[in-house]
Amino acid sequence: MRKYIVLFFCLISNYVFASFPLEVSDEALIKKTDHVLIGRVVGVDMVDGNGKQIYDLKAKTGPKSPNNIRLIFAIDEVLETNSKSVPTKLFVPLDSFMHFSLGQIKEDYPEVTEQRLLLLSGNEFKPPVAGHFQRNLLDKEYYLELFKTNKSLKQDK
């Protein structure tokens, strides 16, 4: 009986932790950030592993799913970037290991949101760490200072 209880807790612990987001410090996030932008969510979409649009509101993401939910951002202002140009509309993927349905995320973003600070990475403007890229606009100066400090440290090396 004891073996079954231990087995049960081992199995349930893997299931329970499957949808907890990774914790990351602001400094670790900024080290991987190439772009600091201000934008608003203007829509939500989902694509499969081949980039084909999915419209089924019950379609899900997760560790074994090729599906990816993306927030569609209208970019209002570029604060810092290492890119020659920043698109006016960005499709930013949510953490694909999280268990979300398209309908759930569309319910979370039914209308255009207020502006928010976006921390993105690379030529594809993706989250620097999966699931970590949106910050409150009130924290703009804090993140800009971290970004500039990190940038100067990189140049000193």
PDB file of C-alpha atoms in Angstrom:
ATOM      1  CA  MET A   1       0.000   0.000   0.000  1.00  0.00           C
ATOM      2  CA  ARG A   2       2.828   2.366   0.868  1.00  0.00           C
ATOM      3  CA  LYS A   3       4.337   1.913  -2.613  1.00  0.00           C
ATOM      4  CA  TYR A   4       1.044   2.971  -4.205  1.00  0.00           C
ATOM      5  CA  ILE A   5       0.830   6.099  -2.077  1.00  0.00           C
ATOM      6  CA  VAL A   6       4.395   7.094  -2.996  1.00  0.00           C
ATOM      7  CA  LEU A   7       3.683   6.397  -6.670  1.00  0.00           C
ATOM      8  CA  PHE A   8       0.488   8.446  -6.487  1.00  0.00           C
ATOM      9  CA  PHE A   9       2.309  11.464  -5.029  1.00  0.00           C
ATOM     10  CA  CYS A  10       5.090  11.185  -7.605  1.00  0.00           C
ATOM     11  CA  LEU A  11       2.580  11.182 -10.445  1.00  0.00           C
ATOM     12  CA  ILE A  12       0.443  13.962  -9.014  1.00  0.00           C
ATOM     13  CA  SER A  13       3.484  16.183  -8.332  1.00  0.00           C
ATOM     14  CA  ASN A  14       4.473  16.080 -12.016  1.00  0.00           C
ATOM     15  CA  TYR A  15       0.942  16.992 -13.019  1.00  0.00           C
ATOM     16  CA  VAL A  16       0.586  19.791 -10.481  1.00  0.00           C
ATOM     17  CA  PHE A  17       3.838  21.517 -11.447  1.00  0.00           C
ATOM     18  CA  ALA A  18       3.222  21.206 -15.194  1.00  0.00           C
ATOM     19  CA  SER A  19       1.488  24.588 -15.370  1.00  0.00           C
ATOM     20  CA  PHE A  20       3.494  26.739 -12.984  1.00  0.00           C
ATOM     21  CA  PRO A  21       5.434  29.496 -14.728  1.00  0.00           C
ATOM     22  CA  LEU A  22       9.168  29.718 -14.309  1.00  0.00           C
ATOM     23  CA  GLU A  23      10.309  32.388 -11.855  1.00  0.00           C
ATOM     24  CA  VAL A  24      12.989  34.749 -13.124  1.00  0.00           C
ATOM     25  CA  SER A  25      14.704  37.783 -11.612  1.00  0.00           C
ATOM     26  CA  ASP A  26      14.474  41.186 -13.273  1.00  0.00           C
ATOM     27  CA  GLU A  27      18.247  41.184 -13.806  1.00  0.00           C
ATOM     28  CA  ALA A  28      18.186  37.776 -15.521  1.00  0.00           C
ATOM     29  CA  LEU A  29      15.306  38.927 -17.713  1.00  0.00           C
ATOM     30  CA  ILE A  30      17.029  42.161 -18.725  1.00  0.00           C
ATOM     31  CA  LYS A  31      20.278  40.324 -19.597  1.00  0.00           C
ATOM     32  CA  LYS A  32      18.345  38.575 -22.376  1.00  0.00           C
ATOM     33  CA  THR A  33      16.359  41.649 -23.479  1.00  0.00           C
ATOM     34  CA  ASP A  34      17.136  43.412 -26.777  1.00  0.00           C
ATOM     35  CA  HIS A  35      14.039  45.601 -27.092  1.00  0.00           C
ATOM     36  CA  VAL A  36      12.108  47.727 -24.592  1.00  0.00           C
ATOM     37  CA  LEU A  37       8.809  48.789 -26.140  1.00  0.00           C
ATOM     38  CA  ILE A  38       5.418  50.191 -25.204  1.00  0.00           C
ATOM     39  CA  GLY A  39       2.403  48.481 -26.734  1.00  0.00           C
ATOM     40  CA  ARG A  40      -1.197  47.351 -26.350  1.00  0.00           C
ATOM     41  CA  VAL A  41      -2.732  43.911 -26.856  1.00  0.00           C
ATOM     42  CA  VAL A  42      -5.095  44.256 -29.823  1.00  0.00           C
ATOM     43  CA  GLY A  43      -5.862  40.571 -30.368  1.00  0.00           C
ATOM     44  CA  VAL A  44      -5.095  36.919 -29.711  1.00  0.00           C
ATOM     45  CA  ASP A  45      -4.465  34.107 -32.167  1.00  0.00           C
ATOM     46  CA  MET A  46      -3.260  30.513 -32.186  1.00  0.00           C
ATOM     47  CA  VAL A  47      -1.076  28.668 -34.671  1.00  0.00           C
ATOM     48  CA  ASP A  48      -0.055  25.036 -34.971  1.00  0.00           C
ATOM     49  CA  GLY A  49       3.500  23.767 -35.421  1.00  0.00           C
ATOM     50  CA  ASN A  50       3.379  24.648 -39.136  1.00  0.00           C
ATOM     51  CA  GLY A  51       2.160  28.210 -38.529  1.00  0.00           C
ATOM     52  CA  LYS A  52      -1.401  27.413 -39.662  1.00  0.00           C
ATOM     53  CA  GLN A  53      -4.137  29.423 -37.910  1.00  0.00           C
ATOM     54  CA  ILE A  54      -6.313  27.566 -35.395  1.00  0.00           C
ATOM     55  CA  TYR A  55      -9.806  28.907 -34.705  1.00  0.00           C
ATOM     56  CA  ASP A  56     -11.135  26.225 -32.328  1.00  0.00           C
ATOM     57  CA  LEU A  57     -11.596  27.965 -28.966  1.00  0.00           C
ATOM     58  CA  LYS A  58     -11.112  24.618 -27.193  1.00  0.00           C
ATOM     59  CA  ALA A  59      -7.688  24.024 -28.788  1.00  0.00           C
ATOM     60  CA  LYS A  60      -4.976  23.856 -26.139  1.00  0.00           C
ATOM     61  CA  THR A  61      -1.284  24.416 -25.622  1.00  0.00           C
ATOM     62  CA  GLY A  62       1.003  22.426 -23.377  1.00  0.00           C
ATOM     63  CA  PRO A  63       4.256  20.447 -23.317  1.00  0.00           C
ATOM     64  CA  LYS A  64       3.144  17.861 -25.886  1.00  0.00           C
ATOM     65  CA  SER A  65       1.153  20.249 -28.089  1.00  0.00           C
ATOM     66  CA  PRO A  66       2.582  21.902 -31.227  1.00  0.00           C
ATOM     67  CA  ASN A  67       0.077  24.751 -30.766  1.00  0.00           C
ATOM     68  CA  ASN A  68       1.145  28.230 -29.765  1.00  0.00           C
ATOM     69  CA  ILE A  69      -1.036  31.111 -28.565  1.00  0.00           C
ATOM     70  CA  ARG A  70       0.205  34.578 -29.466  1.00  0.00           C
ATOM     71  CA  LEU A  71      -0.776  37.998 -28.178  1.00  0.00           C
ATOM     72  CA  ILE A  72      -1.001  40.548 -30.973  1.00  0.00           C
ATOM     73  CA  PHE A  73       0.529  43.865 -29.917  1.00  0.00           C
ATOM     74  CA  ALA A  74       0.241  47.262 -31.559  1.00  0.00           C
ATOM     75  CA  ILE A  75       3.535  49.006 -30.828  1.00  0.00           C
ATOM     76  CA  ASP A  76       3.079  52.593 -29.662  1.00  0.00           C
ATOM     77  CA  GLU A  77       6.634  53.539 -28.753  1.00  0.00           C
ATOM     78  CA  VAL A  78      10.164  52.164 -29.059  1.00  0.00           C
ATOM     79  CA  LEU A  79      12.173  53.019 -25.937  1.00  0.00           C
ATOM     80  CA  GLU A  80      15.294  50.917 -26.609  1.00  0.00           C
ATOM     81  CA  THR A  81      16.208  48.474 -29.370  1.00  0.00           C
ATOM     82  CA  ASN A  82      19.180  47.006 -31.190  1.00  0.00           C
ATOM     83  CA  SER A  83      17.106  46.562 -34.357  1.00  0.00           C
ATOM     84  CA  LYS A  84      17.134  48.873 -37.380  1.00  0.00           C
ATOM     85  CA  SER A  85      13.344  48.824 -37.406  1.00  0.00           C
ATOM     86  CA  VAL A  86      10.560  47.575 -35.170  1.00  0.00           C
ATOM     87  CA  PRO A  87       7.296  46.350 -36.736  1.00  0.00           C
ATOM     88  CA  THR A  88       4.161  48.274 -35.766  1.00  0.00           C
ATOM     89  CA  LYS A  89       2.428  44.956 -35.010  1.00  0.00           C
ATOM     90  CA  LEU A  90       4.047  42.039 -33.187  1.00  0.00           C
ATOM     91  CA  PHE A  91       2.842  38.478 -32.573  1.00  0.00           C
ATOM     92  CA  VAL A  92       4.332  37.509 -29.203  1.00  0.00           C
ATOM     93  CA  PRO A  93       3.982  33.852 -28.144  1.00  0.00           C
ATOM     94  CA  LEU A  94       2.857  32.869 -24.678  1.00  0.00           C
ATOM     95  CA  ASP A  95       4.721  30.120 -22.838  1.00  0.00           C
ATOM     96  CA  SER A  96       3.932  27.003 -24.899  1.00  0.00           C
ATOM     97  CA  PHE A  97       4.486  24.724 -21.896  1.00  0.00           C
ATOM     98  CA  MET A  98       1.570  26.282 -20.041  1.00  0.00           C
ATOM     99  CA  HIS A  99      -1.819  24.603 -20.382  1.00  0.00           C
ATOM    100  CA  PHE A 100      -4.014  27.265 -22.016  1.00  0.00           C
ATOM    101  CA  SER A 101      -6.945  27.106 -24.402  1.00  0.00           C
ATOM    102  CA  LEU A 102      -7.455  29.685 -27.131  1.00  0.00           C
ATOM    103  CA  GLY A 103     -10.867  30.535 -25.656  1.00  0.00           C
ATOM    104  CA  GLN A 104      -9.396  31.073 -22.189  1.00  0.00           C
ATOM    105  CA  ILE A 105      -6.829  33.592 -23.444  1.00  0.00           C
ATOM    106  CA  LYS A 106      -9.373  35.345 -25.673  1.00  0.00           C
ATOM    107  CA  GLU A 107     -11.559  35.763 -22.565  1.00  0.00           C
ATOM    108  CA  ASP A 108      -8.567  37.259 -20.726  1.00  0.00           C
ATOM    109  CA  TYR A 109      -8.046  39.785 -23.550  1.00  0.00           C
ATOM    110  CA  PRO A 110     -11.555  40.601 -24.887  1.00  0.00           C
ATOM    111  CA  GLU A 111     -10.698  44.209 -25.771  1.00  0.00           C
ATOM    112  CA  VAL A 112      -7.695  46.358 -26.544  1.00  0.00           C
ATOM    113  CA  THR A 113      -5.651  46.643 -23.360  1.00  0.00           C
ATOM    114  CA  GLU A 114      -4.032  49.669 -21.835  1.00  0.00           C
ATOM    115  CA  GLN A 115      -0.416  50.270 -22.711  1.00  0.00           C
ATOM    116  CA  ARG A 116       2.182  48.038 -21.122  1.00  0.00           C
ATOM    117  CA  LEU A 117       5.930  47.730 -21.139  1.00  0.00           C
ATOM    118  CA  LEU A 118       7.278  44.939 -23.358  1.00  0.00           C
ATOM    119  CA  LEU A 119      10.681  43.323 -22.894  1.00  0.00           C
ATOM    120  CA  LEU A 120      11.541  41.283 -25.995  1.00  0.00           C
ATOM    121  CA  SER A 121      14.527  39.517 -27.484  1.00  0.00           C
ATOM    122  CA  GLY A 122      16.070  38.752 -30.864  1.00  0.00           C
ATOM    123  CA  ASN A 123      15.136  39.522 -34.456  1.00  0.00           C
ATOM    124  CA  GLU A 124      11.791  37.787 -33.985  1.00  0.00           C
ATOM    125  CA  PHE A 125      10.829  39.925 -30.965  1.00  0.00           C
ATOM    126  CA  LYS A 126      10.123  36.954 -28.682  1.00  0.00           C
ATOM    127  CA  PRO A 127      10.006  36.842 -24.870  1.00  0.00           C
ATOM    128  CA  PRO A 128      13.535  36.728 -23.412  1.00  0.00           C
ATOM    129  CA  VAL A 129      12.282  34.045 -21.016  1.00  0.00           C
ATOM    130  CA  ALA A 130       9.167  32.018 -21.866  1.00  0.00           C
ATOM    131  CA  GLY A 131       6.101  33.689 -20.393  1.00  0.00           C
ATOM    132  CA  HIS A 132       7.996  36.731 -19.063  1.00  0.00           C
ATOM    133  CA  PHE A 133       7.824  39.829 -21.208  1.00  0.00           C
ATOM    134  CA  GLN A 134       5.014  42.150 -20.029  1.00  0.00           C
ATOM    135  CA  ARG A 135       5.503  44.662 -17.262  1.00  0.00           C
ATOM    136  CA  ASN A 136       3.452  47.494 -15.796  1.00  0.00           C
ATOM    137  CA  LEU A 137       4.059  50.784 -17.573  1.00  0.00           C
ATOM    138  CA  LEU A 138       4.559  52.448 -14.185  1.00  0.00           C
ATOM    139  CA  ASP A 139       7.823  50.469 -13.920  1.00  0.00           C
ATOM    140  CA  LYS A 140       9.208  51.937 -17.163  1.00  0.00           C
ATOM    141  CA  GLU A 141      12.042  53.955 -15.584  1.00  0.00           C
ATOM    142  CA  TYR A 142      13.152  51.016 -13.432  1.00  0.00           C
ATOM    143  CA  TYR A 143      13.438  48.644 -16.413  1.00  0.00           C
ATOM    144  CA  LEU A 144      15.057  51.270 -18.637  1.00  0.00           C
ATOM    145  CA  GLU A 145      17.709  51.864 -15.983  1.00  0.00           C
ATOM    146  CA  LEU A 146      18.339  48.105 -15.678  1.00  0.00           C
ATOM    147  CA  PHE A 147      18.528  47.826 -19.473  1.00  0.00           C
ATOM    148  CA  LYS A 148      20.993  50.716 -19.813  1.00  0.00           C
ATOM    149  CA  THR A 149      23.153  49.411 -16.960  1.00  0.00           C
ATOM    150  CA  ASN A 150      23.241  45.954 -18.528  1.00  0.00           C
ATOM    151  CA  LYS A 151      24.033  47.440 -21.940  1.00  0.00           C
ATOM    152  CA  SER A 152      26.991  49.413 -20.550  1.00  0.00           C
ATOM    153  CA  LEU A 153      28.280  46.314 -18.725  1.00  0.00           C
ATOM    154  CA  LYS A 154      28.201  44.366 -22.014  1.00  0.00           C
ATOM    155  CA  GLN A 155      30.147  47.135 -23.771  1.00  0.00           C
ATOM    156  CA  ASP A 156      32.793  47.188 -21.032  1.00  0.00           C
ATOM    157  CA  LYS A 157      33.638  43.504 -21.616  1.00  0.00           C
TER     158      LYS A 157
END
